[in-house]
Tab-separated table of C-alpha atoms in Angstrom:
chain	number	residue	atom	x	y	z
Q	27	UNK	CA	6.501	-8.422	45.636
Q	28	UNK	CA	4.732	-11.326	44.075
Q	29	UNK	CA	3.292	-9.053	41.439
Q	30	UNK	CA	6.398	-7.730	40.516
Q	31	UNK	CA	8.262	-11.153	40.290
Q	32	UNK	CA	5.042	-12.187	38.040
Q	33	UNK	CA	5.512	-8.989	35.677
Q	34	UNK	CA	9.456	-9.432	35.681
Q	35	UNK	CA	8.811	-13.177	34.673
Q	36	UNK	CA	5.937	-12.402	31.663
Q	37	UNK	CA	8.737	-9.501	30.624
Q	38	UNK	CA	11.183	-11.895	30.505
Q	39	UNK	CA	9.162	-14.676	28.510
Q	40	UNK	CA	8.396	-12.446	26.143
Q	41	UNK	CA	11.877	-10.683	25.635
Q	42	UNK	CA	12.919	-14.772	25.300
Q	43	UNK	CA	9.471	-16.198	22.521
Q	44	UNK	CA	10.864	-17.058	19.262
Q	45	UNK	CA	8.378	-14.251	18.025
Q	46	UNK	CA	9.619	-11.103	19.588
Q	47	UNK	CA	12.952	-12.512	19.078
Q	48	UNK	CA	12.168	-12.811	15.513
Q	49	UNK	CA	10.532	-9.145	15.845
Q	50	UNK	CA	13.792	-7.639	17.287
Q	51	UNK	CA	16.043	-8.882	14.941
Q	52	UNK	CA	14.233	-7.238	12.005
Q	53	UNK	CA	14.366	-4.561	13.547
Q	54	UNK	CA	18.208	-4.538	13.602
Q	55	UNK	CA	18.438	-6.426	10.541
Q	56	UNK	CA	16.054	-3.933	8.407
Q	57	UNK	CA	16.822	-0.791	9.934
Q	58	UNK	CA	18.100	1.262	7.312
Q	59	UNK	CA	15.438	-0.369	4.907
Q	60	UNK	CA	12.406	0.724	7.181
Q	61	UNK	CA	13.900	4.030	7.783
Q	62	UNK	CA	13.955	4.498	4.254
Q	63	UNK	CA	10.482	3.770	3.880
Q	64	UNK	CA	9.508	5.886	6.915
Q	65	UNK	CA	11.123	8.802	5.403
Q	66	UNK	CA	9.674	8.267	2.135
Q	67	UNK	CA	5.994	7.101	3.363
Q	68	UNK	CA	5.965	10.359	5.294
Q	69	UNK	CA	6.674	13.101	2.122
Q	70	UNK	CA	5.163	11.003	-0.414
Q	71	UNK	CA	1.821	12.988	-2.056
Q	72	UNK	CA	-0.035	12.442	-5.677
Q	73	UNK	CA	-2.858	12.674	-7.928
Q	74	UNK	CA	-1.338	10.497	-10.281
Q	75	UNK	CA	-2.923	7.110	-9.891
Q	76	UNK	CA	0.307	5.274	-11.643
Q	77	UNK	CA	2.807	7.003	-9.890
Q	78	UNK	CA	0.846	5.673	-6.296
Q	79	UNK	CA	0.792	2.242	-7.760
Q	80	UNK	CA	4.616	2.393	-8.305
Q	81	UNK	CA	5.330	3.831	-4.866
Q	82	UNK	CA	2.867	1.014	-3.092
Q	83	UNK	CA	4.945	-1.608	-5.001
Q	84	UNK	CA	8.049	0.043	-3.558
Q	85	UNK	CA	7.029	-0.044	-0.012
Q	86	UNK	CA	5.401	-3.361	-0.084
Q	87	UNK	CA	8.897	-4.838	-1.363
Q	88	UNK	CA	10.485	-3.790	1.744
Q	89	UNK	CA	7.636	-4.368	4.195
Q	90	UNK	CA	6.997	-7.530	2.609
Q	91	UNK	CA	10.216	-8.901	4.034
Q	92	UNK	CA	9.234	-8.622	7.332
Q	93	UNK	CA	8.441	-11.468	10.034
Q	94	UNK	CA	5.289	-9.161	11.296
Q	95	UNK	CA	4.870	-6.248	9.034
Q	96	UNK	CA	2.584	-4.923	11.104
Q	97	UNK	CA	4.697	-4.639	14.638
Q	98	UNK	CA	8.007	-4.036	13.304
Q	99	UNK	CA	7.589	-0.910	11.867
Q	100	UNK	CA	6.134	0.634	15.013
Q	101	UNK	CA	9.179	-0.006	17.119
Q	102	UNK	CA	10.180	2.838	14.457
Q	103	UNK	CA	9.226	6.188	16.612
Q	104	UNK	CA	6.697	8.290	14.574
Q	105	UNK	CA	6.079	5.520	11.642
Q	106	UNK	CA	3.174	6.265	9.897
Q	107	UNK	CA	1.321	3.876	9.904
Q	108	UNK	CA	-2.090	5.083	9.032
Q	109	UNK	CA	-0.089	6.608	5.956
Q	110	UNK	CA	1.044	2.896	5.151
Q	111	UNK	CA	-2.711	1.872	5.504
Q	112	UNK	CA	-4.253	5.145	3.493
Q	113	UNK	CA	-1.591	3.969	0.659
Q	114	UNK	CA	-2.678	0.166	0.675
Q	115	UNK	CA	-6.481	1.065	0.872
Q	116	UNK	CA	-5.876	3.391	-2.241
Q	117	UNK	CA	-3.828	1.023	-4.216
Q	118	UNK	CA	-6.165	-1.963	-3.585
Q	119	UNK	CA	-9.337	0.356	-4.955
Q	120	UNK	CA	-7.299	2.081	-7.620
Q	121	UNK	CA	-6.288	-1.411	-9.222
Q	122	UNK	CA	-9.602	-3.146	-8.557
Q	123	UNK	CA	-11.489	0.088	-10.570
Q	124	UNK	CA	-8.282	-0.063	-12.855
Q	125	UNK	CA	-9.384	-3.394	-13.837
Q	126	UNK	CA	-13.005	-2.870	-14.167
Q	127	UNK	CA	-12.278	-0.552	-17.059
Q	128	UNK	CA	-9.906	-2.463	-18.748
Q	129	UNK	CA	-12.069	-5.155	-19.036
Q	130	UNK	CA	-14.958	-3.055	-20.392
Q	131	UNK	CA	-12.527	-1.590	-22.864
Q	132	UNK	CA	-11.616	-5.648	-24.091
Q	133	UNK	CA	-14.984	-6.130	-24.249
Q	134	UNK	CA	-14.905	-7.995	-27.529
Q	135	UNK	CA	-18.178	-8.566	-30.221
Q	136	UNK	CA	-17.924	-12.119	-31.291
Q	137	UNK	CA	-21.102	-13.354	-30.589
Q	138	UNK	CA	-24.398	-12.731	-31.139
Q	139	UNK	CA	-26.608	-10.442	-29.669
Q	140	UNK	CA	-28.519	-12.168	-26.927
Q	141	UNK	CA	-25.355	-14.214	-25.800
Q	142	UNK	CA	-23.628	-10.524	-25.725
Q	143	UNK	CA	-26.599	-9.317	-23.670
Q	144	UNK	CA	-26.100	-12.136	-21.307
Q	145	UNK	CA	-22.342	-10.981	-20.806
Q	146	UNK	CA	-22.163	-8.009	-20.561
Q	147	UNK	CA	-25.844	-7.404	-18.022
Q	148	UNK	CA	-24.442	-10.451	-16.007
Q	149	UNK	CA	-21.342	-8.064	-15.627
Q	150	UNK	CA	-22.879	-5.102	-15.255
Q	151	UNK	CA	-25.421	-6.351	-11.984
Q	152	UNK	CA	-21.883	-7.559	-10.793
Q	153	UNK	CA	-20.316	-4.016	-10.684
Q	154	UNK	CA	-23.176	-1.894	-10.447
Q	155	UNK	CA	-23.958	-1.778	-6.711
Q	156	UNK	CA	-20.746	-1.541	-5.869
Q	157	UNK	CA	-19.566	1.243	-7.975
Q	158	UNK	CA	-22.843	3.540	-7.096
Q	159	UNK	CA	-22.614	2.638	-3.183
Q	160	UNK	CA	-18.766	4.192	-4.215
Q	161	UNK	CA	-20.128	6.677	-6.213
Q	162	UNK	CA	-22.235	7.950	-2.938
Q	163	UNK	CA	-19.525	7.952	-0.809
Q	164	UNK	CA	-16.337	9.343	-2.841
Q	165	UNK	CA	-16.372	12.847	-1.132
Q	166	UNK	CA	-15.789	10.736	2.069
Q	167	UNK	CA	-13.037	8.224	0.856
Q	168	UNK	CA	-11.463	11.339	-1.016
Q	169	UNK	CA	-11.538	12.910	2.904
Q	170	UNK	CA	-9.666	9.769	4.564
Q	171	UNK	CA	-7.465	10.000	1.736
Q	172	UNK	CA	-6.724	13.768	2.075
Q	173	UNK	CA	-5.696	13.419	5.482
Q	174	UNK	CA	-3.287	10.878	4.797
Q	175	UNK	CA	-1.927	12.931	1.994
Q	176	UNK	CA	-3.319	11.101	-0.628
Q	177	UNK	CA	-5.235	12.832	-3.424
Q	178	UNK	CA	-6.954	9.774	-4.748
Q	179	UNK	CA	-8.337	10.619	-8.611
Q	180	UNK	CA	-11.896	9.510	-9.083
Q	181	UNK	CA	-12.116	10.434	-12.328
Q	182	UNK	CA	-11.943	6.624	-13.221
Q	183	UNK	CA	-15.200	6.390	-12.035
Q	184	UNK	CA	-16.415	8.602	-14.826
Q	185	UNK	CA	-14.056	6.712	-17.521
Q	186	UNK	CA	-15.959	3.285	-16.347
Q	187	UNK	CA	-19.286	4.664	-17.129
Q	188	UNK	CA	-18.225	6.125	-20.494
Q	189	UNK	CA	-16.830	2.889	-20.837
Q	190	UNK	CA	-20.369	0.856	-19.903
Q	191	UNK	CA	-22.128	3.425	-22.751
Q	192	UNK	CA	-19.872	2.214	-24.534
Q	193	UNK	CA	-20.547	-1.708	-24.515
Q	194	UNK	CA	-24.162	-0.706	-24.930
Q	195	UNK	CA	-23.847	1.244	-28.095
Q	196	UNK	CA	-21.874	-1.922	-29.262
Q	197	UNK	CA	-25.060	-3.952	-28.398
Q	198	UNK	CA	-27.245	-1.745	-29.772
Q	199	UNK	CA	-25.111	-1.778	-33.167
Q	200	UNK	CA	-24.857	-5.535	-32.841
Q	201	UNK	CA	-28.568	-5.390	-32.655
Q	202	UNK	CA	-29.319	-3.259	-36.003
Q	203	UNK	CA	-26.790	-5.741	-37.921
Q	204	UNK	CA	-28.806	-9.106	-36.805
Q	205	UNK	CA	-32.041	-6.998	-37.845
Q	206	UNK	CA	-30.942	-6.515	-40.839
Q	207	UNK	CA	-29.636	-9.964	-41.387
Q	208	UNK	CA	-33.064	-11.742	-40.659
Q	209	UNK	CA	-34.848	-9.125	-42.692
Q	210	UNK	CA	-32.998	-10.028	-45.270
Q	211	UNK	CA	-33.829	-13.511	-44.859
Q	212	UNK	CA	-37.478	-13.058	-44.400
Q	213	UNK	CA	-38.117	-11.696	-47.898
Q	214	UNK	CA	-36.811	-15.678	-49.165
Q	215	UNK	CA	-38.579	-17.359	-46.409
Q	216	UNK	CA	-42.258	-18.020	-46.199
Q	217	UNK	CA	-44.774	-15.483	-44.168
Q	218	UNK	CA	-45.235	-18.006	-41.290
Q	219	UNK	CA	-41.416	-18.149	-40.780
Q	220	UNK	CA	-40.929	-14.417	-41.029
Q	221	UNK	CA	-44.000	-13.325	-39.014
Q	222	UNK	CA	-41.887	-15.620	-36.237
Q	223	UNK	CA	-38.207	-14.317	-36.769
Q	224	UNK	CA	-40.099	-10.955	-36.357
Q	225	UNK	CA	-41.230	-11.646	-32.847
Q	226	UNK	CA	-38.004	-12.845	-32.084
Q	227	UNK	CA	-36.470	-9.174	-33.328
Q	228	UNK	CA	-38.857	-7.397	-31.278
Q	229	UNK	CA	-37.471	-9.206	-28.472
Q	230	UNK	CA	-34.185	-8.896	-28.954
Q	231	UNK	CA	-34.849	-5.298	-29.563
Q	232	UNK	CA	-36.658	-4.110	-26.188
Q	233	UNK	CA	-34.116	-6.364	-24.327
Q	234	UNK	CA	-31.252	-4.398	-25.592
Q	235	UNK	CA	-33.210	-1.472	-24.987
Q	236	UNK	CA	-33.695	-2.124	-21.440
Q	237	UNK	CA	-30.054	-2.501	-21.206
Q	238	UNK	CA	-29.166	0.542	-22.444
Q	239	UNK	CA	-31.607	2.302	-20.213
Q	240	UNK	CA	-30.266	1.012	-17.049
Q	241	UNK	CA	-27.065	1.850	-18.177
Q	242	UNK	CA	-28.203	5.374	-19.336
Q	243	UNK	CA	-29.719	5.617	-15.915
Q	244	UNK	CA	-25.985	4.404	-13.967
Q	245	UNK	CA	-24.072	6.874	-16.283
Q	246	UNK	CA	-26.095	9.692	-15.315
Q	247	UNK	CA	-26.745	10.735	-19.219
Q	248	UNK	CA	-24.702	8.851	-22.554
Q	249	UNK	CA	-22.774	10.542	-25.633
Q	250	UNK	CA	-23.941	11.677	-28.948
Q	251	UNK	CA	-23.559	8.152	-30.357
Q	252	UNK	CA	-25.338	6.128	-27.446
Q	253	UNK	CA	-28.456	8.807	-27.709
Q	254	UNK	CA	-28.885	8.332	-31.733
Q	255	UNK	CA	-28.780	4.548	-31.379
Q	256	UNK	CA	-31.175	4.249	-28.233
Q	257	UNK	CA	-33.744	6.569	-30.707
Q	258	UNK	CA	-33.092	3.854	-33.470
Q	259	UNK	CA	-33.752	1.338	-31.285
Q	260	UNK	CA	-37.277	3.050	-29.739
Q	261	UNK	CA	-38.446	3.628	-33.573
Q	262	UNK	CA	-37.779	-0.170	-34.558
Q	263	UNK	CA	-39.686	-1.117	-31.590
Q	264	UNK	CA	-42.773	0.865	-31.883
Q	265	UNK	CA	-42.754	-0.487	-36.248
Q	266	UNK	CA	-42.228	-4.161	-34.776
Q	267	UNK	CA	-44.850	-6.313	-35.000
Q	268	UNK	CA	-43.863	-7.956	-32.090
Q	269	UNK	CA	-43.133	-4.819	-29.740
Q	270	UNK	CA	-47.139	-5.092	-28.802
């Protein structure tokens, strides 16, 4: 009897917290609201990556509103929740690859060479692990997805590594122009000066070389334009002084 009066009691503390009252009423105030999303979580399916970013802002408006978004939709028989999750998870990784490429795409040249280097391989360490360690395990994620009814398109992956050729080609380039700049230079300057501008072309040379071979090595191969430039850049070496 004692037990029972204790469970009665803890039942009726809890129907009386502030929380659960808090709970219960948004669950009669946002009935309709969470039914709606419930009905619409449940159907939704896409492979196209801005259509599941609209349809994550339009549940998180409604779910958003909630004292515990978390509890009140599972008073809501047959919610599903592991839908809700499978949606945020895909949204958060969509938008955070999203972003990687558009800031390789406003990559901008307006500096020279060495402080571009400095960018852009400070970047590149930064995203690099992360995006092979996804790169390894996309057939999973694109499982977890599946089964949630989510066809998640990782075809982004492949745009970000066009992308990375990309900034190194514009290296590279960036590279011939300041080589032909201090050539230029070195035919009005004295042979002391240009025998020391030259070592400092042979290193900026192999550096950007070494760049564009890692990122040749993270694409997995690099277009027509990236392969004629990294040649360029091998034959400039090997006739700089400084490259031994």
């Amino acid at each position: 009897m004692e037990k029972t009066g204790m469970a009665d009691a803890l039942a009726d503390m809890t129907k009386r917290s502030s929380y659960f009252i808090q709970i219960e009423d948004d669950v009669k105030n946002y009935t309709n609201s969470i039914k709606e999303v419930k009905t619409a979580l449940s159907s939704f399916q896409t492979s196209d990556m801005a259509e599941l970013i609209k349809f994550h802002q339009y549940v998180e408006s409604h779910i958003e509103k909630l004292f515990d978004e978390s509890q009140v939709p599972i008073r809501f028989e047959d919610f599903p929740s592991k839908k809700l999750e499978g949606l945020r998870m895909a949204a958060t990784l969509y938008a955070k690859l999203d972003a990687i490429a558009t800031t390789l795409q406003n990559r901008k040249i307006e500096c020279q060479v060495n402080q571009l280097i400095d960018k852009v391989d400070k970047y590149f360490n930064k995203i690099k692990e992360e995006l092979d360690t996804l790169d390894r395990t996309k057939d999973d994620e694109l499982k977890k997805f599946r089964s949630q009814n989510i066809h998640f398109d990782f075809g982004i992956l492949v745009r970000i590594k066009e992308l990375m050729v990309e900034v190194s080609s514009n290296c590279m380039e960036l590279a011939f122009e300041e080589t032909r700049e201090q050539r230029a230079k070195e035919h009005e300057e004295s042979a002391m000066n240009g025998y020391g501008k030259k070592m400092g072309l042979g290193k900026i040379l192999w550096r950007v070389f070494q760049f564009a071979f890692r990122v040749y090595t993270f694409a997995g191969g690099q277009d027509d334009r990236a392969d004629n430039l990294t040649r360029e850049i091998a034959h400039e070496i090997q006739t700089e002084p400084s490259s031994t």
